[in-house]
Short mmCIF file of C-alpha atoms in Angstrom, two decimals:
data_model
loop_
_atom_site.label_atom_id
_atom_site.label_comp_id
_atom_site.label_asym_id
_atom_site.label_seq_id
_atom_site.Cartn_x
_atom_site.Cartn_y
_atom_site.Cartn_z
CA UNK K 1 -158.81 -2.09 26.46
CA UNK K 2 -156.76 0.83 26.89
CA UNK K 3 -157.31 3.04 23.72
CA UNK K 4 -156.35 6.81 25.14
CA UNK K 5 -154.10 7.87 27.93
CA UNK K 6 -152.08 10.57 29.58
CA UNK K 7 -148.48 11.41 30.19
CA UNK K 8 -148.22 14.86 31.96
CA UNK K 9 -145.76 14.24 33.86
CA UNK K 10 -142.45 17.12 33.97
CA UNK K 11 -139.54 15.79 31.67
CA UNK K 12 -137.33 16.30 34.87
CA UNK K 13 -140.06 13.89 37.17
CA UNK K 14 -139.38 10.99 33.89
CA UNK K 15 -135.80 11.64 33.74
CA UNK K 16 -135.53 10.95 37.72
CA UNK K 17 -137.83 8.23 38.03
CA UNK K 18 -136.06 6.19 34.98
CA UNK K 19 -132.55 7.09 34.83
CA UNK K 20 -132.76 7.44 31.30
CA UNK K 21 -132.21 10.28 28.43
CA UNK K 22 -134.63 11.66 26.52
CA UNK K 23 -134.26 11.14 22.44
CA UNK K 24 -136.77 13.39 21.56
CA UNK K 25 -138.69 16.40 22.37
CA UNK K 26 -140.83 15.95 25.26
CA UNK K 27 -144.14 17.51 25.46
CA UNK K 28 -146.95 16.96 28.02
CA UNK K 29 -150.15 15.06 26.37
CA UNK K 30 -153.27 15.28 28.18
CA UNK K 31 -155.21 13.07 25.04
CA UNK K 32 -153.13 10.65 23.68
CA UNK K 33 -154.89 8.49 21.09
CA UNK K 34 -154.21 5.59 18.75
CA UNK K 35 -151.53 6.65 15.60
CA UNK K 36 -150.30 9.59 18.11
CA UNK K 37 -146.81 9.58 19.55
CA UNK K 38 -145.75 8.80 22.88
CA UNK K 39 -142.83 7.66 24.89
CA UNK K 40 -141.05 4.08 25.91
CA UNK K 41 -138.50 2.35 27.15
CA UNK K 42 -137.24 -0.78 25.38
CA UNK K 43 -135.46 -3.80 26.51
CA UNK K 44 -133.08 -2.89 23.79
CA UNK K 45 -132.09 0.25 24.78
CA UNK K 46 -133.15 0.15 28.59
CA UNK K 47 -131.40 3.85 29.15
CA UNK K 48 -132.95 6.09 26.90
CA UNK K 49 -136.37 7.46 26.90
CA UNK K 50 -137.72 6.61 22.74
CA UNK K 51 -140.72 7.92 20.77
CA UNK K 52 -142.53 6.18 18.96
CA UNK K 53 -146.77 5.94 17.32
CA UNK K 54 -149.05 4.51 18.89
CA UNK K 55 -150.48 1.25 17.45
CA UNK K 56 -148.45 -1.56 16.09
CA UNK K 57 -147.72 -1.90 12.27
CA UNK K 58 -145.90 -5.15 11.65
CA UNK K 59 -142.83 -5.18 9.63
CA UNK K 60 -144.06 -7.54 7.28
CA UNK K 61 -146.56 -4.39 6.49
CA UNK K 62 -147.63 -3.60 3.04
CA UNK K 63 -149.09 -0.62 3.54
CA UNK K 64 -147.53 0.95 6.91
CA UNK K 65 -150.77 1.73 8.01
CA UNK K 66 -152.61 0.68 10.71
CA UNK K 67 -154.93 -1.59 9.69
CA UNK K 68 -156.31 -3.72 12.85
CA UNK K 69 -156.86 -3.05 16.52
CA UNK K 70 -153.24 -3.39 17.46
CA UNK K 71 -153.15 -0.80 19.51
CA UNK K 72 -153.69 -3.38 22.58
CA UNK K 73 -152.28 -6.77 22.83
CA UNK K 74 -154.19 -9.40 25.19
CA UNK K 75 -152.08 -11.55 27.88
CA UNK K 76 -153.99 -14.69 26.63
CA UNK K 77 -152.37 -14.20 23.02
CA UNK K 78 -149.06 -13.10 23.96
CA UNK K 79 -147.94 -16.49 23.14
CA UNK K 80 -150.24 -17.80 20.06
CA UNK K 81 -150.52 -14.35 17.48
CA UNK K 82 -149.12 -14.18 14.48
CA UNK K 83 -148.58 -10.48 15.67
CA UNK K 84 -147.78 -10.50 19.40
CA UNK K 85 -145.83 -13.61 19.80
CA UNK K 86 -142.70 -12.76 17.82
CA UNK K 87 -142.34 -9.46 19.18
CA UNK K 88 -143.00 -10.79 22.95
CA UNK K 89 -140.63 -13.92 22.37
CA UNK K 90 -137.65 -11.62 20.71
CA UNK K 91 -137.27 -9.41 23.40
CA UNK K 92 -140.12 -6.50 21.65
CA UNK K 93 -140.52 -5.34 25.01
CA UNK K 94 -141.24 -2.02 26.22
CA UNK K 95 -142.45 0.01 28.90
CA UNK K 96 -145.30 2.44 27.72
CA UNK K 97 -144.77 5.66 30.37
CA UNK K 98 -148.03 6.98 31.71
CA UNK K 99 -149.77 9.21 34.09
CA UNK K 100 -153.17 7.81 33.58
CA UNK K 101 -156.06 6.37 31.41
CA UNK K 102 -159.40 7.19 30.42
CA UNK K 103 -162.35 4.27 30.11
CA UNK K 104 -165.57 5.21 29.12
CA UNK K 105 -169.08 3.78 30.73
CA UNK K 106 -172.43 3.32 28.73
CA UNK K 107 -175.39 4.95 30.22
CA UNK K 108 -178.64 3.82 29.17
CA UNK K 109 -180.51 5.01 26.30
CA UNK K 110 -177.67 5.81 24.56
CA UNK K 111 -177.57 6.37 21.00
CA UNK K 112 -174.03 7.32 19.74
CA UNK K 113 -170.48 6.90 21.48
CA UNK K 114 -170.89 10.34 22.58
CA UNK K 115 -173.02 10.29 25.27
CA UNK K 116 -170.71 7.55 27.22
CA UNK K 117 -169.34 9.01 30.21
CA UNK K 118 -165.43 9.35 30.06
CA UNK K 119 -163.34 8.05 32.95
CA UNK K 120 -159.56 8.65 34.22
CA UNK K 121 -157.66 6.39 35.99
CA UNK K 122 -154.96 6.99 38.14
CA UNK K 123 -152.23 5.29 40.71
CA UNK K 124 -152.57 6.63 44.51
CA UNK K 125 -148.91 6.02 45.46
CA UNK K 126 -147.21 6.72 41.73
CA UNK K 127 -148.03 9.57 39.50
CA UNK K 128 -146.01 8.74 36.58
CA UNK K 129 -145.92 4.82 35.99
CA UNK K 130 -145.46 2.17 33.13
CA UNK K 131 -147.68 -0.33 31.11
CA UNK K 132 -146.36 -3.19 29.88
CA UNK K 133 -145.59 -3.19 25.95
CA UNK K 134 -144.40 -4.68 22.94
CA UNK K 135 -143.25 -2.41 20.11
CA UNK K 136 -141.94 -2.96 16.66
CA UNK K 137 -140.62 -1.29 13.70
CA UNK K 138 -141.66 -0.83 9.90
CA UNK K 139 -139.37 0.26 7.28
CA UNK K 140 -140.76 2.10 3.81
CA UNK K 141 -139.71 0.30 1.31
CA UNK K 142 -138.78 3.43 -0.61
CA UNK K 143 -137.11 5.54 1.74
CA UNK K 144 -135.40 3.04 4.03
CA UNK K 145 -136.73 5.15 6.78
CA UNK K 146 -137.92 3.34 10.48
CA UNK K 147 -141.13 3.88 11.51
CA UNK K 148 -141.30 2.36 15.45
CA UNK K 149 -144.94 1.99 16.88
CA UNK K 150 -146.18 0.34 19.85
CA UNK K 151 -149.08 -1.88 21.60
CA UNK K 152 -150.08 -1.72 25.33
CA UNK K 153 -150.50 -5.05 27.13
CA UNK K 154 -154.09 -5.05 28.89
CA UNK K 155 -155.39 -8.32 31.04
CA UNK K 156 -158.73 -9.01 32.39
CA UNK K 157 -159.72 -5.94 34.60
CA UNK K 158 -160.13 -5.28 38.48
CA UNK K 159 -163.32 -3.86 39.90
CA UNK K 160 -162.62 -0.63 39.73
CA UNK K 161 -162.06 -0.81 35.93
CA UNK K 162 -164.78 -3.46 35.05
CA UNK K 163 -167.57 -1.31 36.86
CA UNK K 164 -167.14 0.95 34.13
CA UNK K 165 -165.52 -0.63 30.97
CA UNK K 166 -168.06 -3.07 29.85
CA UNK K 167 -165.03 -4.90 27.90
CA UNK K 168 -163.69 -6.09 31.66
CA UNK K 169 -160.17 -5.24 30.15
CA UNK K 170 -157.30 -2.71 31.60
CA UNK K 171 -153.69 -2.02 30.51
CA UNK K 172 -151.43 -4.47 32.39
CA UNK K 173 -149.94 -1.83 34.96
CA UNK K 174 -146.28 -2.49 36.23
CA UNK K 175 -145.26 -2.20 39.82
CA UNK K 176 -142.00 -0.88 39.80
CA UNK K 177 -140.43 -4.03 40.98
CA UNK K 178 -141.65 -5.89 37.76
CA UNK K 179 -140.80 -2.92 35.26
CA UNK K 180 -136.97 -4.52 35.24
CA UNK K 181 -138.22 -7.59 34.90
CA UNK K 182 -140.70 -6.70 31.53
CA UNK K 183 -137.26 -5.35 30.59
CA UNK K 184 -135.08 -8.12 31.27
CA UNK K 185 -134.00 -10.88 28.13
CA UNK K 186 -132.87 -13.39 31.10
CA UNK K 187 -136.25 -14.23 32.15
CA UNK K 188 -138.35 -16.99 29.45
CA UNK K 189 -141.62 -15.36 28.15
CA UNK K 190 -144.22 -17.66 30.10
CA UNK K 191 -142.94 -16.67 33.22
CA UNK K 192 -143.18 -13.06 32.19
CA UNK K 193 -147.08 -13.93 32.05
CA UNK K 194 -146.88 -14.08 35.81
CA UNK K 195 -146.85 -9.80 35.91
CA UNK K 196 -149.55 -9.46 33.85
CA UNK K 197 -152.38 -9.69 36.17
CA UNK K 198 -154.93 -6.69 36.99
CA UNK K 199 -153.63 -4.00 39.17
CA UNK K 200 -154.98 -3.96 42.76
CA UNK K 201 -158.11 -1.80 43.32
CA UNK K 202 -157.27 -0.11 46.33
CA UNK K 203 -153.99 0.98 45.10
CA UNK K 204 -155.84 3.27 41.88
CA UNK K 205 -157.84 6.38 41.27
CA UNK K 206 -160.62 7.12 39.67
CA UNK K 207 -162.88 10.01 38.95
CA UNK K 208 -165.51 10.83 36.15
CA UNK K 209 -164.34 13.86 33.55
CA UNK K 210 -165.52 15.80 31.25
CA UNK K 211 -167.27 15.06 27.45
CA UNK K 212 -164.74 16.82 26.26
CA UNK K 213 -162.12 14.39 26.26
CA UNK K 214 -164.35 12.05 23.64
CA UNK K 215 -162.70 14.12 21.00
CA UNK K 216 -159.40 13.64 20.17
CA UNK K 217 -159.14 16.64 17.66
CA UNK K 218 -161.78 19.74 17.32
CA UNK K 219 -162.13 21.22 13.79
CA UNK K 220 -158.78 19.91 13.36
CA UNK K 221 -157.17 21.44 16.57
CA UNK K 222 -155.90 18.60 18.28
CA UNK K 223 -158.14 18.85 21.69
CA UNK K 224 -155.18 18.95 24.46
CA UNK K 225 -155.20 20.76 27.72
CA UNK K 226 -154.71 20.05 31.30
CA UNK K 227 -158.26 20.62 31.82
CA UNK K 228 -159.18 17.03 30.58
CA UNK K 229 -158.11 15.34 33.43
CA UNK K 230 -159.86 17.70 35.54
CA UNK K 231 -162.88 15.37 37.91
CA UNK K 232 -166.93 16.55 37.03
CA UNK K 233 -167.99 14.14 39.88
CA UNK K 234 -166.81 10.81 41.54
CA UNK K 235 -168.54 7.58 40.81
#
């Protein structure tokens, strides 16, 4: 599962690395969580940089809330959901920009959520990289107004992840070779399967961090600093 993640990367390192424009204002995020915004690339508009919420609301939506765990899609039902497979057959497509993820491992004895011990995981030869998405867009029915949100694709995990996410899941992490082809409308959906297989160990970071990213918000400050990402100890 991938449910919080980073993009701190300079808007002139995204720019550079994607070739794209920027739609809306850019700010580093050191704590991104489910319902927050973030940034993507679509296979509809492969040259500008979008934002959108995290978290996919369908467009048949009642509500336009988020009212499942859609914040993740799984390979396996990319092709059989009500949710995922119209989105994944129709061209949905995104990449979901990233400098890194956060997993958290259960220690034992524990009694709440709290005292897991928080994770980030990096790429060695890539600081700023994509996961593979899906996004989609809600309209109120009042206002007319779009509201875009989107998933992250995760697969079954490597080692590296699996030792600590007791899930065995991981965002399905592009190389950049395969970032065109997530993109691309000329390529059928089950071959697009093919990419979504766990990223190689040796080729990823990871060190332990502090508590004090468990919190997405304290006393209603959102809880966002470069000092989240900072290692306590390696595993």
């Amino acid at each position: 599962m991938c449910a919080r993640f980073v993009l701190a990367a300079a808007e002139k390192v995204i720019l550079a690395a994607y070739a794209a424009e920027m739609e809306a204002e850019y700010k580093q995020n050191w704590n991104i969580a489910v319902t927050n915004e973030s940034f993507v690339i679509t296979a509809d508009k492969p040259h500008a940089i979008q934002s959108m919420h995290f978290g996919i609301i369908p467009w048949t939506s009642q509500t336009g809330k988020l009212e499942k765990q859609t914040f993740n899609s799984k390979t396996r039902n990319l092709l059989t959901s009500k949710i995922w497979r119209p989105l994944f057959e129709q061209h949905k497509r995104c990449l979901v920009l990233s400098t890194g993820f956060y997993e958290w491992k259960k220690i034992p004895n524990e009694t709440s959520r709290e005292d897991r011990e928080p994770y980030l995981f990096t790429l060695k030869d890539r600081p700023l990289y994509a996961y593979a998405g899906l996004w989609s867009q809600w309209r109120d029915p009042e206002t007319k107004e779009p509201y875009r949100t989107f998933s992250i694709v995760t697969t079954e995990s490597n080692d590296l992840v699996g030792e600590v996410h007791d899930k065995h899941r991981m965002p399905v992490i592009l190389s950049k070779e395969n970032e065109d082809l997530w993109l691309s409308k000329d390529i059928s959906p089950s071959a697009l399967l093919n990419i979504c297989v766990p990223f190689p160990d040796e080729l990823m970071n990871r060190v332990r961090v502090s508590k004090r990213i468990n919190a997405v918000n304290k006393k209603k400050v959102p809880n966002n600093d470069e000092g989240l990402i900072l290692p306590e100890n390696s595993l």
